[in-house]
Tab-separated table of C-alpha atoms in Angstrom:
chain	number	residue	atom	x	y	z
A	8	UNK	CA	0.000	0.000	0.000
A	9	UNK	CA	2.738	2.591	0.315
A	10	UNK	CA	4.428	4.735	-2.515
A	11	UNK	CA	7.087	6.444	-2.517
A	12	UNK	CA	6.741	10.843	-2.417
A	13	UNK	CA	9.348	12.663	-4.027
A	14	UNK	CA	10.380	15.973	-2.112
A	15	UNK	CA	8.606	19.652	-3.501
A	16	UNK	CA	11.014	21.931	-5.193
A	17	UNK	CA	8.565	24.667	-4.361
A	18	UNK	CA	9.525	27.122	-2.242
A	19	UNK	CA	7.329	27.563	1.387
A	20	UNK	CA	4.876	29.862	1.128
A	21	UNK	CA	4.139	30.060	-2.538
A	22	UNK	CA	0.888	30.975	-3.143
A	23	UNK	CA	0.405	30.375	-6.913
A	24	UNK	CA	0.703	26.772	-6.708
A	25	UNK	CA	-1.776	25.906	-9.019
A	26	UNK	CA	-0.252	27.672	-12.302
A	27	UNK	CA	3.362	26.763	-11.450
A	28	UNK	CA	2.214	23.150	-11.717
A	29	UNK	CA	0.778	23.829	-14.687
A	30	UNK	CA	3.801	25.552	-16.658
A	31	UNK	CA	5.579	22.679	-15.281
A	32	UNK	CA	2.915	19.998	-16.584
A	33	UNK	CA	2.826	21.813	-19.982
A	34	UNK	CA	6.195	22.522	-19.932
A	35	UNK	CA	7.551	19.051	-20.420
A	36	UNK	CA	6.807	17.402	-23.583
A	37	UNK	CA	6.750	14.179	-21.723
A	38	UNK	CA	3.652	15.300	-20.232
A	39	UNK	CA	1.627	16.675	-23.262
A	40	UNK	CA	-2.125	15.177	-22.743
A	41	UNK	CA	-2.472	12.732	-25.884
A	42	UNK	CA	-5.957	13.743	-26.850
A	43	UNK	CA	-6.288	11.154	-29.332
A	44	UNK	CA	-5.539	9.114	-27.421
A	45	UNK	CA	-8.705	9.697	-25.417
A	46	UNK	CA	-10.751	9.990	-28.003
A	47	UNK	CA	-9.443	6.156	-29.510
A	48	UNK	CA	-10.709	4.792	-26.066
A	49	UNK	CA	-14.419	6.316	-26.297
A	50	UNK	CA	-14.693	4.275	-30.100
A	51	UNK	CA	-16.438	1.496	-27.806
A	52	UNK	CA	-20.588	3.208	-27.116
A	53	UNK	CA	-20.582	1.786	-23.691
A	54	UNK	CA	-17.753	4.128	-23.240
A	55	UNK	CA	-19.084	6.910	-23.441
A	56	UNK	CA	-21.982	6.863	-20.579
A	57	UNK	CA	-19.962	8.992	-19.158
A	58	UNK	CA	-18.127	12.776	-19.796
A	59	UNK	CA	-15.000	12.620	-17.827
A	60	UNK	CA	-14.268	8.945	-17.835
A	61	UNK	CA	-13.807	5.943	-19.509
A	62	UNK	CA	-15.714	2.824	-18.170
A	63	UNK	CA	-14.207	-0.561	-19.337
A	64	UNK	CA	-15.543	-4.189	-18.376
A	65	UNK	CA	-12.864	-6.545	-18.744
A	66	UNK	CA	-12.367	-10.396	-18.383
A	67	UNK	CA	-12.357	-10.677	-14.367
A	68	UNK	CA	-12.013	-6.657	-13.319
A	69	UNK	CA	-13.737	-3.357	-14.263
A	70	UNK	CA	-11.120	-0.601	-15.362
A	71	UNK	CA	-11.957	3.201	-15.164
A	72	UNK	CA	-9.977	5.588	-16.779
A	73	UNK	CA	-9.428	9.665	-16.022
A	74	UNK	CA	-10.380	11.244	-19.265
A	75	UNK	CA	-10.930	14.222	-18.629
A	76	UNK	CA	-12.636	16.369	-21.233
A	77	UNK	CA	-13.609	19.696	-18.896
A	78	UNK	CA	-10.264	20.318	-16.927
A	79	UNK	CA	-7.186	20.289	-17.537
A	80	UNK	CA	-4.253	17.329	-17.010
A	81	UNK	CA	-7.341	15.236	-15.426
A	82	UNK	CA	-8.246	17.504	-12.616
A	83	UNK	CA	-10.875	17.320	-10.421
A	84	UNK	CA	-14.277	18.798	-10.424
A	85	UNK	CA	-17.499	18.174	-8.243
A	86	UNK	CA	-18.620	16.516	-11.273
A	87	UNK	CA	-15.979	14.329	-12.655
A	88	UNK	CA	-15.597	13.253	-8.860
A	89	UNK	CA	-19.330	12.105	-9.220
A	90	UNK	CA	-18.370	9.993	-12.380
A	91	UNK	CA	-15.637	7.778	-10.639
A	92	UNK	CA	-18.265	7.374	-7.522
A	93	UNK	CA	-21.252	6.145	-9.669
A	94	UNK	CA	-18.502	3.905	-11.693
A	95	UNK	CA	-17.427	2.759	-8.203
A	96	UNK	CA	-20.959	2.061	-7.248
A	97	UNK	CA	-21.611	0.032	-10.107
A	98	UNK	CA	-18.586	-1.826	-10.224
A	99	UNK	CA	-19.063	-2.846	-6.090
A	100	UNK	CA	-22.178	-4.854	-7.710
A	101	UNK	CA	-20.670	-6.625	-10.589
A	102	UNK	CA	-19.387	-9.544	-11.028
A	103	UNK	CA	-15.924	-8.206	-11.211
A	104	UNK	CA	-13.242	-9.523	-9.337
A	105	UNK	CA	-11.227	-6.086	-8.772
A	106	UNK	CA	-11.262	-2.572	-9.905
A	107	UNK	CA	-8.437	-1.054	-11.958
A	108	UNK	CA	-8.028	2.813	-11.874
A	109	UNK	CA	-5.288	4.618	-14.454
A	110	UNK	CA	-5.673	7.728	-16.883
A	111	UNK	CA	-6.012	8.342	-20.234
A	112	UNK	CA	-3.323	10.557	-21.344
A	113	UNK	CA	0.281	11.560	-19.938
A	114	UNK	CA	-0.863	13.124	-16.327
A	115	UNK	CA	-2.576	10.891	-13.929
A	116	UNK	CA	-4.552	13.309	-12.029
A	117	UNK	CA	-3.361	17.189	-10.973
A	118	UNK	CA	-5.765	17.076	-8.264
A	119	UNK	CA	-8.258	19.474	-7.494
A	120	UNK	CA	-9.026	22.064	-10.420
A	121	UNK	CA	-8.741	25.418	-7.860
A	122	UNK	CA	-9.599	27.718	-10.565
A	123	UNK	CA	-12.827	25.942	-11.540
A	124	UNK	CA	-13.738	25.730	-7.628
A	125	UNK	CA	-12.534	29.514	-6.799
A	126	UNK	CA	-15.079	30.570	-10.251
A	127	UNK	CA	-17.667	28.174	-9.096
A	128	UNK	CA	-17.547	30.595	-5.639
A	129	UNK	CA	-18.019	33.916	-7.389
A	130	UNK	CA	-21.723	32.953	-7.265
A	131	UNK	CA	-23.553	31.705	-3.698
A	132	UNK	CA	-20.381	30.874	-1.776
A	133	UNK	CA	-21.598	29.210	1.306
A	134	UNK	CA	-23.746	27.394	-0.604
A	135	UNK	CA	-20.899	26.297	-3.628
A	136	UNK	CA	-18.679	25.618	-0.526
A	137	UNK	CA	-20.792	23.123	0.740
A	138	UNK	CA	-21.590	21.376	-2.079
A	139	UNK	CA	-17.548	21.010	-3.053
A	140	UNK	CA	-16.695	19.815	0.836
A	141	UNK	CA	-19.594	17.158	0.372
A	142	UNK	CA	-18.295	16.015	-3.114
A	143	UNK	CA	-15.203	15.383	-1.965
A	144	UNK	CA	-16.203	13.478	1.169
A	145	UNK	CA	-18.326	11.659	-1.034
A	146	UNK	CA	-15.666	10.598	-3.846
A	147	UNK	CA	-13.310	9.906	-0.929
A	148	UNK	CA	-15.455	7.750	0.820
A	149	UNK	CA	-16.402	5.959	-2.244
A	150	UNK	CA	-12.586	4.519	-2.321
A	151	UNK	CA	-12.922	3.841	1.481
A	152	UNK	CA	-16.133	1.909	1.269
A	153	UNK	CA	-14.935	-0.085	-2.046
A	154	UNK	CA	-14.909	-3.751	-1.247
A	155	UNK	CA	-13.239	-5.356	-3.810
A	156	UNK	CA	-9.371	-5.020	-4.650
A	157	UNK	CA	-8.651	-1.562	-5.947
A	158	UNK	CA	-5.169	-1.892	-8.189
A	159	UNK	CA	-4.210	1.863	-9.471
A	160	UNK	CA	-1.422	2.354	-12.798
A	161	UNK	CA	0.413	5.652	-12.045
A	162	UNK	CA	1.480	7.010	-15.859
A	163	UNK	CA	2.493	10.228	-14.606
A	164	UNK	CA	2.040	13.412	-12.043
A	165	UNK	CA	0.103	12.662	-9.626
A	166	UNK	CA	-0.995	16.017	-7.563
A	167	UNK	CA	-2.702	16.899	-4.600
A	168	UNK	CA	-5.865	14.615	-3.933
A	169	UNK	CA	-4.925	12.322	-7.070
A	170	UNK	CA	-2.061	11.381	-4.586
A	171	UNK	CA	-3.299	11.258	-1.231
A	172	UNK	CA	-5.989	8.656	-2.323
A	173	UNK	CA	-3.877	6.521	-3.111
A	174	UNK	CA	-3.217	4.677	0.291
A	175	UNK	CA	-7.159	4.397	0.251
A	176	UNK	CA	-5.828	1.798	-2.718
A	177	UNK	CA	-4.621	-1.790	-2.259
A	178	UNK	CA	-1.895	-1.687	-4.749
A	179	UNK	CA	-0.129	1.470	-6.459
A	180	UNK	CA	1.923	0.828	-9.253
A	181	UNK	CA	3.877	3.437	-10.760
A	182	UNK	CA	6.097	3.940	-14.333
A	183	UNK	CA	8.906	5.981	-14.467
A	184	UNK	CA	7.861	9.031	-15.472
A	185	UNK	CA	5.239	9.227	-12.033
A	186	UNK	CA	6.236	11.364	-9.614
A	187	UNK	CA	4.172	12.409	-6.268
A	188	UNK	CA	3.241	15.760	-4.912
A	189	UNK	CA	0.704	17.041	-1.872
A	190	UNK	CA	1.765	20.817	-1.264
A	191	UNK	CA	-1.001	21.122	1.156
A	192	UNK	CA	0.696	23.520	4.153
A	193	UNK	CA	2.270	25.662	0.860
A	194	UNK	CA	-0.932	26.600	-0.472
A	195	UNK	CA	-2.675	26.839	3.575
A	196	UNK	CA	-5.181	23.817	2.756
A	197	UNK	CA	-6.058	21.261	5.060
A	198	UNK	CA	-4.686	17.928	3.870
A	199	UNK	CA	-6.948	16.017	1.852
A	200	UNK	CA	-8.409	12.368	1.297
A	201	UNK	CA	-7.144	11.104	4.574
A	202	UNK	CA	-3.705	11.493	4.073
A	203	UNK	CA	-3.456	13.464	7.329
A	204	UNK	CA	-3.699	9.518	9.012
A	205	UNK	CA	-2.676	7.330	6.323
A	206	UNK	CA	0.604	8.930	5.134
A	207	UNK	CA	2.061	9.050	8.745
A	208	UNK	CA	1.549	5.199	9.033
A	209	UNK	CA	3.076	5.027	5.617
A	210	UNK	CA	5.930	7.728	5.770
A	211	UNK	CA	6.606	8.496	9.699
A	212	UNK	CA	5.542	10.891	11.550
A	213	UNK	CA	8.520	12.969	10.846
A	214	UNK	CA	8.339	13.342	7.299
C-alpha cells in the first residue's frame, strides 16, 4: 500500500501553486495530454456513458480511466468526482473480481481544479462551498467503502488529492515518469483524502 513521495522543489509559502504546476505539466513534452488518445478509447458506445471517464468491463475486473474532457491534465471537479463514484458504485455490484483505476493521457490526475472551484464561488459561496466539501467526502469515501481489490497504474504526475488517495488503494503501481506531490501547508489547505492519518503510518511521523 505505500508509494514512494518525491520531495517539492517549491519554495514555502508560494501561493500560486496551481499555475506553477501547470507551466511545469505543460512545460515538459513528456507530459503533453495525448488527446487522441482519449478519443481512440471512447470508439467502444458503452464508453461513453460517461463525460470525464472511460468505463471498461474486462475479463475478471472493471477498469476506469481519467479522461478528462472539462479540466485540464485530469483535474478534479465536483462533477468528474461524481463519475468515478457512480462507476465505483456500479462496479461494487458486478461480477468483477477487482477494480483497476489509471488515466487516459500523460498526467494521472493534478488534483483538485482550484480555478474551476474559486469561479464556481463567485456565485452563492456558502452554498458552492458546501456542495464542493460534500463532493469530496463523497468521492473519498467511495474509495474507502470499495470492497473489492482496488489496483491503481500511475502514468504520470500525480498532484494533490490524485495522490493522497492513493493509500485508500490496495496496490499502487507506478512507471517511471510518475512522480508524487501534496503541497497542502504551501498553499494553507487542510490535507486532503485522509492522508493526514494514512501517510504518517506510511511515511513516519517525521516526514
Amino acid at each position: 500500500d505505500s508509494f514512494h513521495l518525491k520531495g517539492s522543489s517549491l519554495a514555502n509559502g508560494n501561493l500560486n501553486l496551481h499555475s506553477t504546476v501547470k507551466r511545469k505539466l505543460d512545460g515538459e513534452k513528456d507530459y503533453v495530454f495525448d488527446k487522441r488518445l482519449r478519443y481512440s478509447v471512447r470508439q467502444n458506445e458503452s464508453n461513453c456513458r460517461f463525460r470525464d471517464i472511460v468505463v471498461r468491463k474486462e475479463d475478471g475486473f472493471t477498469h476506469i480511466l481519467l479522461s478528462s474532457q472539462t479540466s485540464d491534465n485530469n483535474a478534479l471537479t465536483p462533477e468528474i468526482m461524481k463519475e468515478v463514484r457512480r462507476a465505483l458504485c456500479n462496479a461494487s455490484a458486478d461480477d468483477s473480481k477487482l477494480l483497476l483505476l489509471s488515466a487516459v493521457g500523460s498526467v494521472f490526475c493534478s488534483g483538485l481544479d482550484y480555478s474551476y472551484l474559486i469561479g464556481r464561488l463567485s456565485n452563492d459561496r456558502r452554498k458552492e462551498s458546501t456542495r464542493i466539501a460534500e463532493a469530496i467526502r463523497d468521492f473519498v469515501k467511495a474509495f474507502i467503502q470499495f470492497k473489492k481489490p482496488i489496483v491503481v497504474a500511475i502514468n504520470g504526475p500525480a498532484l494533490g488529492l490524485g495522490a493522497s488517495i492513493l493509500p485508500l488503494c490496495d496496490i499502487v503501481w507506478a512507471s517511471e515518469k510518475a512522480w508524487f506531490q501534496t503541497p497542502y501547508a504551501t498553499i494553507r489547505l487542510t490535507p486532503a483524502g485522509c492522508s493526514s492519518y494514512t501517510f504518517p503510518q506510511i511515511l513516519g511521523v517525521a516526514l
